[in-house]
Coordinates of C-alpha atoms in Angstrom, one line a residue:
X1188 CA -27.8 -1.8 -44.5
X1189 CA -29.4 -0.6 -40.8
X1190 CA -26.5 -1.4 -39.4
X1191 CA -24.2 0.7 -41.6
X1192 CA -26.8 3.9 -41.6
X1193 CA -27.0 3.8 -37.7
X1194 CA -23.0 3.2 -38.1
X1195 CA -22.8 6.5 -40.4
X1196 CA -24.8 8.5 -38.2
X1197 CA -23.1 7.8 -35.3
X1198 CA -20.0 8.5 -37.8
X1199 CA -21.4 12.2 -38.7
X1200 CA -21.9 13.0 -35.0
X1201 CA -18.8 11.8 -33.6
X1202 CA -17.8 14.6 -36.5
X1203 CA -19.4 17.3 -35.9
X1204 CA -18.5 17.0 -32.0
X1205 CA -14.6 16.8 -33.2
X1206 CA -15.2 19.9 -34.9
X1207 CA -16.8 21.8 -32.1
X1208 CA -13.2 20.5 -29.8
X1209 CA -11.0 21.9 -32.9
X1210 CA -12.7 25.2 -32.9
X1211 CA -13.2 25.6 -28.9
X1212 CA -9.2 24.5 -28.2
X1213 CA -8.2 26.3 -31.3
X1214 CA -7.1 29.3 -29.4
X1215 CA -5.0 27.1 -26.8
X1216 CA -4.1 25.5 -29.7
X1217 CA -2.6 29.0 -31.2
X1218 CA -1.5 30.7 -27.9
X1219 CA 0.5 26.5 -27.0
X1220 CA 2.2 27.4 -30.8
X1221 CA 5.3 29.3 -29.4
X1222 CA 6.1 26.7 -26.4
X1223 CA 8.1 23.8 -26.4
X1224 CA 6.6 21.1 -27.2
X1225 CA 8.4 17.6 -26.9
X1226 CA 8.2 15.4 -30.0
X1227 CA 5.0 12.9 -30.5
X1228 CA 7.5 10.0 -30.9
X1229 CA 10.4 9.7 -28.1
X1230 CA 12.4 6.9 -27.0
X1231 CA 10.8 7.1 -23.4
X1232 CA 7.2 6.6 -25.7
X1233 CA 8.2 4.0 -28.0
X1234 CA 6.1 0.7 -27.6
X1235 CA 8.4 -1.2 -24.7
X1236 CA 8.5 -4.4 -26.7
X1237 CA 10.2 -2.8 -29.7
X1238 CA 12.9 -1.8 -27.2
X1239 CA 13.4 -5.5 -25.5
X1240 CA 14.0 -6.6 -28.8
X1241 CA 17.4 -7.3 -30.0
X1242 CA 18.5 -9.0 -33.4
X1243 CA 22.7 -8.8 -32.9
X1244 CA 23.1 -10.2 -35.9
X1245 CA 23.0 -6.4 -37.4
X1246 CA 23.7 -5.3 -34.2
X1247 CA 26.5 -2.4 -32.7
X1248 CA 29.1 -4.4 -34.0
X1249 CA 28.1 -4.3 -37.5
X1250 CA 27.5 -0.3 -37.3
X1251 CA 30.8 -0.1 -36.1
X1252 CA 32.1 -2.1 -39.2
X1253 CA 30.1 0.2 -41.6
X1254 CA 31.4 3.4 -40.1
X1255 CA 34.9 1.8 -40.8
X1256 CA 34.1 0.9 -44.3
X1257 CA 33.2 4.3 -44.9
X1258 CA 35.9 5.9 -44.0
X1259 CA 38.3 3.2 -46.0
X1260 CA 36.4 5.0 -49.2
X1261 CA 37.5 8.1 -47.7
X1262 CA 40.5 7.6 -46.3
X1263 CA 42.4 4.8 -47.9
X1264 CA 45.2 3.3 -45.6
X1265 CA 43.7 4.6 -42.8
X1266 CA 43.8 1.2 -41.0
X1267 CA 46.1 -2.0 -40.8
X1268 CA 43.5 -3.9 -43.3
X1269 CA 41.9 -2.8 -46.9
X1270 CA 38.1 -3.7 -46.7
X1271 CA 35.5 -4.7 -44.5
X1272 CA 34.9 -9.5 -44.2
X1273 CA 31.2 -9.6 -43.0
X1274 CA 31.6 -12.6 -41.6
X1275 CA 28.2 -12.0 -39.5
X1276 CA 25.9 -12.6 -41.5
X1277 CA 25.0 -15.6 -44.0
X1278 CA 24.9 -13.7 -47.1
X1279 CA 26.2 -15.4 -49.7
X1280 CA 26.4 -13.7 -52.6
X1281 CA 28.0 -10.5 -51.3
X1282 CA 31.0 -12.5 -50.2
X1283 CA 31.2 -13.5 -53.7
X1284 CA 29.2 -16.7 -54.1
X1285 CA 28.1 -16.4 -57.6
X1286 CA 23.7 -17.2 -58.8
X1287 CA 23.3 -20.7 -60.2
X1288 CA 22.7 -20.0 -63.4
X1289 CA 19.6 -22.1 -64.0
X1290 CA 18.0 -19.9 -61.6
X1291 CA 18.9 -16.6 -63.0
X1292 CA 17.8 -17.9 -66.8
X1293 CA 14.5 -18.5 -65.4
X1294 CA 13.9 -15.2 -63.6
X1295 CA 15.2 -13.2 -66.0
X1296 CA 12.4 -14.9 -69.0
X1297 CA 10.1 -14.3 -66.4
X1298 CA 10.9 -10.6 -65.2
X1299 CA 10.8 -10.1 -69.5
X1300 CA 9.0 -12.2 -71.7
X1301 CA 9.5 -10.9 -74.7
X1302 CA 12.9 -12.1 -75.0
X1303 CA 11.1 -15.5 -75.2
X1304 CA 9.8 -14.4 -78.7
X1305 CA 13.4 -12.9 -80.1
X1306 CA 15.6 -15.5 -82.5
X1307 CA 18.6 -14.6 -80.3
X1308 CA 17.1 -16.7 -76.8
X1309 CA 17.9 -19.9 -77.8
X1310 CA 21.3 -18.8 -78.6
X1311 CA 21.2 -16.9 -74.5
X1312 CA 19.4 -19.0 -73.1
X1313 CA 19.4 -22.9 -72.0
X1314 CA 15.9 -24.7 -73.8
X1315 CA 15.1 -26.1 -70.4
X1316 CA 15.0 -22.5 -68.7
X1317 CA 13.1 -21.5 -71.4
X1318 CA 10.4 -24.3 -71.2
X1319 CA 10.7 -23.6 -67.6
X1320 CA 9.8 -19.6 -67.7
X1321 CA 7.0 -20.2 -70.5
X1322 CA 5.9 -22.7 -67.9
X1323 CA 6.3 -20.3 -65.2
X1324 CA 4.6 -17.4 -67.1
X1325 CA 1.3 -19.5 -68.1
X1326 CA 0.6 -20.5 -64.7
X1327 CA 0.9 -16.1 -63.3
X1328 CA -2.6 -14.3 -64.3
X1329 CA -1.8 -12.4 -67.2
X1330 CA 2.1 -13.1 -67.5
X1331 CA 2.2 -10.1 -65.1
X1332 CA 5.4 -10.5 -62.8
X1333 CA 4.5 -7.4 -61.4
X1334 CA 1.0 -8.2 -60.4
X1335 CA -0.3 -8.9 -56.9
X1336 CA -0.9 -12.8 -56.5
X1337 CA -2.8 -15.0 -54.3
X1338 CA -2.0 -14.4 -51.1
X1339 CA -0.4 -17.8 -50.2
X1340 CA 1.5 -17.2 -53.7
X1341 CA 0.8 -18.0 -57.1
X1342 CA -1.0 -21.4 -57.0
X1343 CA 0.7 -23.4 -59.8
X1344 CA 3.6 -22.3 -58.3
X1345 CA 2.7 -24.1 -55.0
X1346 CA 2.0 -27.2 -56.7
X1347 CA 5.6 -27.5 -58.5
X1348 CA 6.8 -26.9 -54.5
X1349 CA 4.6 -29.6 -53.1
X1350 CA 5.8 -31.8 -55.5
X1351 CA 9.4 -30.9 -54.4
X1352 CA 8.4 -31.6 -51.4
X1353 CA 7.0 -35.2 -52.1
X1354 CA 9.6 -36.0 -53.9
X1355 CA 11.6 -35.2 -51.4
X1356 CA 10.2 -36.6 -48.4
X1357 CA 8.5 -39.9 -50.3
X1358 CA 5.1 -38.8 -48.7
X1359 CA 2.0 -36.3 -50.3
X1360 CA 2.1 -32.7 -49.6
X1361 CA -0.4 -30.5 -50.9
X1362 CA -0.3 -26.9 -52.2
X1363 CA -3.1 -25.3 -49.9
X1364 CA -0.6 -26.1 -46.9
X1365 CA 1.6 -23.8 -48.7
X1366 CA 2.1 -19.8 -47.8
X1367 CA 4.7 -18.1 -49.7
X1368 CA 6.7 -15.6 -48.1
X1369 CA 9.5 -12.8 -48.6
X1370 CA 11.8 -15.3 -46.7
X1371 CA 11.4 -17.4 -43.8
X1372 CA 11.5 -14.5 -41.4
X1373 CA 7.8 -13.1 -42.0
X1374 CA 6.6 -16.4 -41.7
X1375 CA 8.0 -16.8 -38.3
X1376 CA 6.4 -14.2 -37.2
X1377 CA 2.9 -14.8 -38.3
X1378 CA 3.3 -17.7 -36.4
X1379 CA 4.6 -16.2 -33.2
X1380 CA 1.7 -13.0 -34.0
X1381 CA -0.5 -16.6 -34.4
X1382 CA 0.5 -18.3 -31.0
X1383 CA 1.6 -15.3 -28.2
X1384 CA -1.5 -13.7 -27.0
X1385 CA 0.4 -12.1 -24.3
X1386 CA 3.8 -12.4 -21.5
X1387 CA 2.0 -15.5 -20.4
X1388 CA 2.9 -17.5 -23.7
X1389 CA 5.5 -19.2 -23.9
X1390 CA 8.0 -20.4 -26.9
X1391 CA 10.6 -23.2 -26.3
X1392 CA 13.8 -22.0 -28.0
X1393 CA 17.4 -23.7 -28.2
X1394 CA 20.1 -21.4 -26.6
X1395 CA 22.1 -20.9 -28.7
X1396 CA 19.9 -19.6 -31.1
X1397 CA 19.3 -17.6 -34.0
X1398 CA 18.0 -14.4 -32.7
X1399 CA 14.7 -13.8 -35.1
X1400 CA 13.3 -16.2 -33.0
X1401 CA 14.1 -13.8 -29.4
X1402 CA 13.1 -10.9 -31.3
X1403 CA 10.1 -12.3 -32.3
X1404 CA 8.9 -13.4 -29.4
X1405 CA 10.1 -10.0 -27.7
X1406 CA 7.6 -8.2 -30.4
X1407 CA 5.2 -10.2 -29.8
X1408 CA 4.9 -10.1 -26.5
X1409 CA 5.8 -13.5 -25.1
X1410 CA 7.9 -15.5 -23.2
X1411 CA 10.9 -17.3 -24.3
X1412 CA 11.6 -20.8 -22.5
X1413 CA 15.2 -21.1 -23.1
X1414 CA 16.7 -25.2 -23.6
X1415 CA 20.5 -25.0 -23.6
X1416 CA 22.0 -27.3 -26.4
X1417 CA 24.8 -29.7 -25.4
X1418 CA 28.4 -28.0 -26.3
X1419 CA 30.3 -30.8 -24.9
X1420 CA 28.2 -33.5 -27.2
X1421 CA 28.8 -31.7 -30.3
X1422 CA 25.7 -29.0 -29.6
X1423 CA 23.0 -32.2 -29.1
X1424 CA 19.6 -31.7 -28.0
X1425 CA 18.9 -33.7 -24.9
X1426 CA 15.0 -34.2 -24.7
X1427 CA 14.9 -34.7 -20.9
X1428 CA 16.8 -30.7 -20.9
X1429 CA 13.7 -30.0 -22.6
X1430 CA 11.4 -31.4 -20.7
X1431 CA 12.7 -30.2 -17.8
X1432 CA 12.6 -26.1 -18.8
X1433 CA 8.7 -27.4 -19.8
X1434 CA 7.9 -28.2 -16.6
X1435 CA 9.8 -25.5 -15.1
X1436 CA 8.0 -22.7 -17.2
X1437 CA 4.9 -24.5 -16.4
X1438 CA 5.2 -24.3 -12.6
X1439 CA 5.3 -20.6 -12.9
X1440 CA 2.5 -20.1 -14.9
X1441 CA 3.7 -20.0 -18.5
X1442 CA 1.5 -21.6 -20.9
X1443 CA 3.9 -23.6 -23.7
X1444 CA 2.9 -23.2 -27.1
X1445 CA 5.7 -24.4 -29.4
X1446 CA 9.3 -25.6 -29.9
X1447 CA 11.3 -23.9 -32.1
X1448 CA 14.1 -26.7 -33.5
X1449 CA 16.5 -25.4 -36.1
X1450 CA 18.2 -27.9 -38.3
X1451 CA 21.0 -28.1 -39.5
X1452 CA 21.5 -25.5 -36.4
X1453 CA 22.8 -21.9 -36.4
X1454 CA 24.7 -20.7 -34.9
X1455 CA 26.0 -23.8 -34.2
X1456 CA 26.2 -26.4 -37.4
X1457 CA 24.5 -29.6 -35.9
X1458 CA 22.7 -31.9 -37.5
X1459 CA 20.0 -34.1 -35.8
X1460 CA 20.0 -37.7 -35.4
X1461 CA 16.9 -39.4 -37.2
X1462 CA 16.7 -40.7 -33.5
X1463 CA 16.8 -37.5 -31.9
X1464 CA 14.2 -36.2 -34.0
X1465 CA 11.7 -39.0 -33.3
X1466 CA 12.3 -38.0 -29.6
X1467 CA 11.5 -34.4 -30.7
X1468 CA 8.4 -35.6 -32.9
X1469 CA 7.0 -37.7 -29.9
X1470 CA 7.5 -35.1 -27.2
X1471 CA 5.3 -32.2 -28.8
X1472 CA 2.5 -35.2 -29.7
X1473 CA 2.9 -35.6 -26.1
X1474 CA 3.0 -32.4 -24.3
X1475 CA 0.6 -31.1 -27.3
X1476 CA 3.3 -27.7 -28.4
X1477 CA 3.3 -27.2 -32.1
X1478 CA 6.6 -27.9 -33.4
X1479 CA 8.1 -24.9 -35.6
X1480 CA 11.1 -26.3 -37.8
X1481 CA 13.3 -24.4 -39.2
X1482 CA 15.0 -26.0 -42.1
X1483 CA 16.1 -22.9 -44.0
X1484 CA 19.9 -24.8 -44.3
X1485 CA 18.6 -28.3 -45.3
X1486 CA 21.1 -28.4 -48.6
X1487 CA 24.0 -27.5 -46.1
X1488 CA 25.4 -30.7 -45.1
X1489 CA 29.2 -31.2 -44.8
X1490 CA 29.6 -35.0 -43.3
X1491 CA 29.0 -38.3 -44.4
X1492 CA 27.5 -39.9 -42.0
X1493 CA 24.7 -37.1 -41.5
X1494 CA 22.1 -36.5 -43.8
X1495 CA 19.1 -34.4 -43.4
X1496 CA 15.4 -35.6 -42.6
X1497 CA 12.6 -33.0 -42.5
X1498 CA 10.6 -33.5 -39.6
X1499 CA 7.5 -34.0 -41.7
X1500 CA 9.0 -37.1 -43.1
X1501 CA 9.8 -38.3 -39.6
X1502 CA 6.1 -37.6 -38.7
X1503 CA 5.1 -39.5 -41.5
X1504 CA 7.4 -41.9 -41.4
X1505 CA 6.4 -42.6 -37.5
X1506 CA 2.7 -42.8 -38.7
X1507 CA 1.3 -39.7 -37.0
X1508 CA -0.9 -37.4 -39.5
X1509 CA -2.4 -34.3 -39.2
X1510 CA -4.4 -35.3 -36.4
X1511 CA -1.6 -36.1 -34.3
X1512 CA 1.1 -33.3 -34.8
X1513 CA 0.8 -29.5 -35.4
X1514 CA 3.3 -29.1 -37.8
X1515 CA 5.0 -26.4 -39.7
X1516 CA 8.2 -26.0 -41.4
X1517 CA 10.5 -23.0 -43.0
X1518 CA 12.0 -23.0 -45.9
X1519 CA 13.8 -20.1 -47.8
X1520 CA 16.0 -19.2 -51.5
X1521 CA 18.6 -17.7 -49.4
X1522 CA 20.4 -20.4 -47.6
X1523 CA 21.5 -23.8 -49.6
X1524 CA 23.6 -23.4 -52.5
X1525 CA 21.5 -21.1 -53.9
X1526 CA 22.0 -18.0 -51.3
X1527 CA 19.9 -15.7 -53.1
X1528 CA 19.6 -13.4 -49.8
X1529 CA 18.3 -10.5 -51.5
X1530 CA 15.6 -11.6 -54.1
X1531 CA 13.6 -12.3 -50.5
X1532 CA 12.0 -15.7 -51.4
X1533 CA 10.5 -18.5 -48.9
X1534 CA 7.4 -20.7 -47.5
X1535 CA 6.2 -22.7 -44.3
X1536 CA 4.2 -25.7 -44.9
X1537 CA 1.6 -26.0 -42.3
X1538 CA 0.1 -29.4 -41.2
X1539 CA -2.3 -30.5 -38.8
X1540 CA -3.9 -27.5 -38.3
X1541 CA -7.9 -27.0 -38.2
X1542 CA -9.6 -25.3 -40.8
X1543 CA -11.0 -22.3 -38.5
X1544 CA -7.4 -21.6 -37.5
X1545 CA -5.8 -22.1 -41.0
X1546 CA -8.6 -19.2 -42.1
X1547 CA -6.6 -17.0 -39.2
X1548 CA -3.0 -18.2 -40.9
X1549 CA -4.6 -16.8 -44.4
X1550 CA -5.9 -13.7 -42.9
X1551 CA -2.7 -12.8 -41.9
X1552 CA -0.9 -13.3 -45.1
X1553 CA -4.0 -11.4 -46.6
X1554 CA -2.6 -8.4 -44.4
X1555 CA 0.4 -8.2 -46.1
X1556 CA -1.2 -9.1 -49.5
X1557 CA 1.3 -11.2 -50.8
X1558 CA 4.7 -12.6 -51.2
X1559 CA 7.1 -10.8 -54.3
X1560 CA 7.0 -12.5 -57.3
X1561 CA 10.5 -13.4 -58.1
X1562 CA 11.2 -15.0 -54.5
X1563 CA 8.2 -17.0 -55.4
X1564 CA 9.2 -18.4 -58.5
X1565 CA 12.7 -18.8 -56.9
X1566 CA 11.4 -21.2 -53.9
X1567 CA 9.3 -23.3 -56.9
X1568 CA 13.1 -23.0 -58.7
X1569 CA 14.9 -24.4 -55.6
X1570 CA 12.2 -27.4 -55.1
X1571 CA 12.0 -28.2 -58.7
X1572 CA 15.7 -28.2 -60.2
X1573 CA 16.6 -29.8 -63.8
X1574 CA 16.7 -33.2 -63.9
X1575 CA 18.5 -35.8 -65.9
X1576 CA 18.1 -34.8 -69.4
X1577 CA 17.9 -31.6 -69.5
X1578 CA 20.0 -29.3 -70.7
X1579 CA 21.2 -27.3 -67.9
X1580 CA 21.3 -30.9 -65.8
X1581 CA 25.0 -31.8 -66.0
X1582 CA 26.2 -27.3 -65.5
X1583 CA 23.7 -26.5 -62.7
X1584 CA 24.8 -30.0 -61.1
X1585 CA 28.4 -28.9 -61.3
X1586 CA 27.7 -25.4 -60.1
X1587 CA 25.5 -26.7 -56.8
X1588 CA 28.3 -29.4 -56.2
X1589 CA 31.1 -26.9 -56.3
X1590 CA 29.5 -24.3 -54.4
X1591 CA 29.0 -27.0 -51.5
X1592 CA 32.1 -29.0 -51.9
X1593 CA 33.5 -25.7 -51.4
X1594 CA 31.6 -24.6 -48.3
X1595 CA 32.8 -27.7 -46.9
X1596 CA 36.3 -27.2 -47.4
X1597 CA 35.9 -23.5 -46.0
X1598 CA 34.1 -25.0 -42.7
X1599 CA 37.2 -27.8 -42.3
X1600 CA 39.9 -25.0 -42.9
X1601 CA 37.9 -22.7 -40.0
X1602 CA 37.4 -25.1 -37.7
X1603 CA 40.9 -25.8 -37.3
X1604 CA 42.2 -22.3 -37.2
X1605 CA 40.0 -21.8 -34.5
X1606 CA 40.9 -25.2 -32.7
X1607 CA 44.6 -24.2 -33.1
X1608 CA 44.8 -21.0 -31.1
X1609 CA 45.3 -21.3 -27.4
X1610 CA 42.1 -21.0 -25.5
X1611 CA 39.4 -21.7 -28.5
X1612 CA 37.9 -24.7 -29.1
X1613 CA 35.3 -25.2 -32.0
X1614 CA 32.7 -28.3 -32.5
X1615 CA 32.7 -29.5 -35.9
X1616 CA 30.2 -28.0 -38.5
X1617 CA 27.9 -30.8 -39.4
X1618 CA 25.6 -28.1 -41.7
X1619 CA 24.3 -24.4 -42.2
X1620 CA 26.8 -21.8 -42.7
X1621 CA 28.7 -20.7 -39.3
X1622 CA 31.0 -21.7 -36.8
X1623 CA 30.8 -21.1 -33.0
X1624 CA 34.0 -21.5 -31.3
X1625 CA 33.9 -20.8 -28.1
X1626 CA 36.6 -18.5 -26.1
X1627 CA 38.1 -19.0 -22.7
X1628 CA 39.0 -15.7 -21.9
X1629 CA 42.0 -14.2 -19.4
X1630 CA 40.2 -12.7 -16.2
X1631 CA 42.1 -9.7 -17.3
X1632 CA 40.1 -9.4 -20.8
X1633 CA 36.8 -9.9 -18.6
X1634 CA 37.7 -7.1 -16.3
X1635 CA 38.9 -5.0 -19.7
X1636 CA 35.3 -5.9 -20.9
X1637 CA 33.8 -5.0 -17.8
X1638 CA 35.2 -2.0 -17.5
X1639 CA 34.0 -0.5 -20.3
X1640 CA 30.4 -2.3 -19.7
X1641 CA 30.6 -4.9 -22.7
X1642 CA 30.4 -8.5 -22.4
X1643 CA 33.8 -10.3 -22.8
X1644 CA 32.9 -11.7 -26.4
X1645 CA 31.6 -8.2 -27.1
X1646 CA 34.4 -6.5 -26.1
X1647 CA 36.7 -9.8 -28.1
X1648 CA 35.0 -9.0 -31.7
X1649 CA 35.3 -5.1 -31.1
X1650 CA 38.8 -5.5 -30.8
X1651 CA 39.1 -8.3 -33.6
X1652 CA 37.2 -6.1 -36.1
X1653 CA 39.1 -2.7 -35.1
X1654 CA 42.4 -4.9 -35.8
X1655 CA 41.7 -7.2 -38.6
X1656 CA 38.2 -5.9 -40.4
X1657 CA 36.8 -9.2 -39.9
X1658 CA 33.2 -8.6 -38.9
X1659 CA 32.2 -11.8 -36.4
X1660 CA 28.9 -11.8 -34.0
X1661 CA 29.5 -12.0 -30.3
X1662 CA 27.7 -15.1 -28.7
X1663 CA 25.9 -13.1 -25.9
X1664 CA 23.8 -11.9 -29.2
X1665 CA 22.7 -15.5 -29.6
X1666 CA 22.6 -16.8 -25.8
X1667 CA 25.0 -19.3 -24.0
X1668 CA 25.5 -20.8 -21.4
X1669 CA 26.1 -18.2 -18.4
X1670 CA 29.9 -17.8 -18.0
X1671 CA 30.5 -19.1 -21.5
X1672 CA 31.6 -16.8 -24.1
X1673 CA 31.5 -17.6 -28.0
X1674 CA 31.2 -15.7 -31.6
X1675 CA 29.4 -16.9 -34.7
X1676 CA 31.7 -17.0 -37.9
X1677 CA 30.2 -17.8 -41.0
X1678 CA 32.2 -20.1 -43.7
X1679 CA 31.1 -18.2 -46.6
X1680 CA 34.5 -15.6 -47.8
X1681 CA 35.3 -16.8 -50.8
X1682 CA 37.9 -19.8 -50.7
X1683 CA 40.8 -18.4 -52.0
X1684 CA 40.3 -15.5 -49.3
X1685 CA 40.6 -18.4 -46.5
X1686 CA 44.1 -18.3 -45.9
X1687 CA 44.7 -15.0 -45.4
X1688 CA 41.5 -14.5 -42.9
X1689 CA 43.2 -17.3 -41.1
X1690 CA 46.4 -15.6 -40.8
X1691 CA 44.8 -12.1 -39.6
X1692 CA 42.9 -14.2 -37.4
X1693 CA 45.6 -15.8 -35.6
X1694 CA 48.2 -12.5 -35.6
X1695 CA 45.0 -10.6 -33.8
X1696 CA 44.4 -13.6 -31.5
X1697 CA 47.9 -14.0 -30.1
X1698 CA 48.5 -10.5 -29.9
X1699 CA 45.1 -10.2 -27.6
X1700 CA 46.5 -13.2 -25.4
X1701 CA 49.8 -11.0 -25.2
X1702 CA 47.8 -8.0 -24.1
X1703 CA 45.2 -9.4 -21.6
X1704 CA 47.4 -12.8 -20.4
X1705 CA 46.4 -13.2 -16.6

């Protein structure tokens, strides 16, 4: 209580001098009143770090495409195509991918209970979605969806995903290792606000690579240690690249704090090796870097002879605990099947952390209070799907398994558009959502680029969307290899839309070789 009076008094003077400055400078003040004044917030005054940051993803390109759009709504006919393909982004549902409906039962009991009480909901509703939302609804204090929760998320709610996650891996996971966020993106950046303390920090990052990660680390005010993935071995991550960037950002002074590994990969489709990923596992026990795995598109595989491991299980599986690897791992509702983009649901699981830092992790996610409440009963929904018996079992099976049967027909039918125009080739998407064919340009179409200061695969998916109103991301947004030039294309336009895209594809393509052919 001392402290606090001598605290207020200190409070009251610091007051009482403020007012004396207000009244003394209160004729400058009044007599400053009819100059010019320049605004409080300028782009020369903006903190610096918010202006290195770039996320391309929603970058000029995509403004471009929404001026277009609008004037289509205006001006109907105005150009050779009749709507906008965002093809940039991996947003399911507004391409057209319809909600499981498991899912959507659930949230909707949840969001209003009192349907759960009317005659009419077992005629609406599946019994097991309605077990599943009383379920869901004793476990929220009060039944209030539109509450506050815990800030790591609604506890009971952790449980069902660490038992998703068990079940998954075939080792324990436990709740309290669970924070539930509004996507994977906030968590990545508590963990970047959790491991930059300033330029001198350093994140290892595959190039290419998906640029939350660059802008993260921009915002946050560290370094990014590029390791450049393997195009010509189907986008592989060569350890001793890595290790070799490590030592190099070492020499000058950069202090190494984590490895970002995304897998399945994006932009680029790849999906590790078990092998691979016990080199990845032993290297950060090794060179003692926290290992932040992003496994947002773990539902996405499209081969037969890949399957995907998180690297948790491999941890476990290798015998290291929490001791012996600093661990965490992202997760979100909007990738998968389920690509519910918008209802902004997600988690990390953090392992092998110390209880005085996991008290920082939580006062973080105390700042933001919590997580919405429908993305966290969405990321339980996702870990914890009907199982044999239930009623929804055999429809929701049918619905994931044509949503991904699909995607993997989309991604076969892309791929080789892309490898059948004359100076593209395209590796093979193993997983995720995209493709990333790579262009080998005319030196005429560089110079064109040049000339009108965009980089060549810029100045390629200016000209693509202008032509076609296909919306693609140039690779410069996501780094390559210097003198490399690529765009990321996701496979998510609906299937019977394929074709046609292809078709527009190729017409714009030739007809660009035509223009710029050396």
């Amino acid at each position: 209580m001392r402290r606090f009076a001598t605290d207020e008094r200190c409070f009251s003077s610091d007051l009482g001098h403020s007012a004396h400055l207000v009244s003394s400078s209160g004729a400058a003040a009044s007599s400053a009143m009819g100059s010019t004044q320049s605004p409080p917030l300028t782009f020369d005054s903006i903190n610096p770090k918010v202006l290195k940051c770039e996320y391309a993803v929603r970058g000029e390109i995509v403004s471009h495409a929404q001026r277009l759009q609008q004037e289509l709504q205006t001006k109907p006919g105005s150009y050779p195509f009749d709507e906008i393909l965002y093809c940039n982004i991996g947003n399911p549902q507004s391409l057209g991918q319809q909600p499981v409906t498991f899912f959507r039962e659930v949230l909707a009991l949840c969001d209003h209970p009192s349907i759960l009480d009317k005659s009419e909901a077992h005629a609406l509703f599946s019994s097991d979605a309605i077990a599943r939302a009383r379920q869901i609804l004793d476990l929220i204090p009060g039944r209030a969806t539109g509450a506050y929760s815990h800030s790591q998320g609604i506890k009971g709610l952790r449980d069902a995903i660490a038992a998703g996650i068990a079940a998954r891996d075939g080792f324990p996971a436990n709740a309290d290792d669970i924070f539930l966020t509004d996507g994977a993106s906030p968590a990545v950046h508590m963990m970047m606000q959790l491991l930059i303390r300033s330029e001198k920090d350093g994140i290892l990052c595959p190039i290419p690579q998906y640029p939350l990660y660059s802008a993260s680390i921009a915002l946050h005010g560290g370094s990014l240690v590029p390791y450049y993935l393997d195009e010509a071995a189907g986008w592989g991550l060569e350890i001793s690249v890595v290790k070799k960037q490590l030592e190099d950002a070492r020499s000058k002074g950069i202090a190494v704090r984590a490895i970002v590994v995304i897998n399945p990969g994006n932009p680029t489709g790849q999906v590790l090796a078990e092998g691979n990923q016990r080199e990845i596992v032993q290297f950060c026990k090794k060179e003692g870097l926290v290992l932040l795995a992003d496994e947002v598109y773990q539902e996405n595989i499209y081969v037969e002879n890949k399957k995907f491991n998180s690297f948790k299980k491999i941890a476990r599986s290798m015998g290291y605990g929490e001791k012996d690897l600093s661990l965490v791992s992202f997760q979100s509702v909007s990738k998968g099947y389920y690509g519910e983009c918008g209802k902004r649901g997600g988690y990390m699981e953090i392992t092998g952390f110390s209880a005085d830092v996991r008290e920082q992790i939580y006062k973080l996610a105390s700042v933001n209070l919590c997580s919405n409440i429908s993305g966290q009963i969405l990321a339980s929904l996702v870990m914890n799907t009907p199982k044999v018996g239930d009623e929804s079992y055999e429809s929701f099976t049918a619905e994931k398994n044509g949503i991904l049967s699909s995607l993997a027909r989309r991604a076969k039918a892309l791929e080789d558009a892309f490898n059948s125009l004359e100076g593209v080739t395209c590796n093979k998407a193993e997983g995720a959502m995209y493709l990333f064919p790579r262009l080998h340009l005319p030196q005429k179409a560089i110079e064109a680029a040049n000339a009108v200061n965009a980089a060549p695969d810029a100045f390629y998916a200016r000209r693509l969307l202008d032509a076609t109103g296909i919306v693609v991301v140039p690779g410069s947004g996501f780094g390559q290899v210097p003198g490399t030039w690529h765009f990321r294309c996701t496979i998510l336009p609906q299937e019977n839309k394929i074709p046609a895209i292809i078709a527009r594809l190729k017409a714009f393509h030739e007809s660009f070789l035509g223009e710029f052919r050396d």
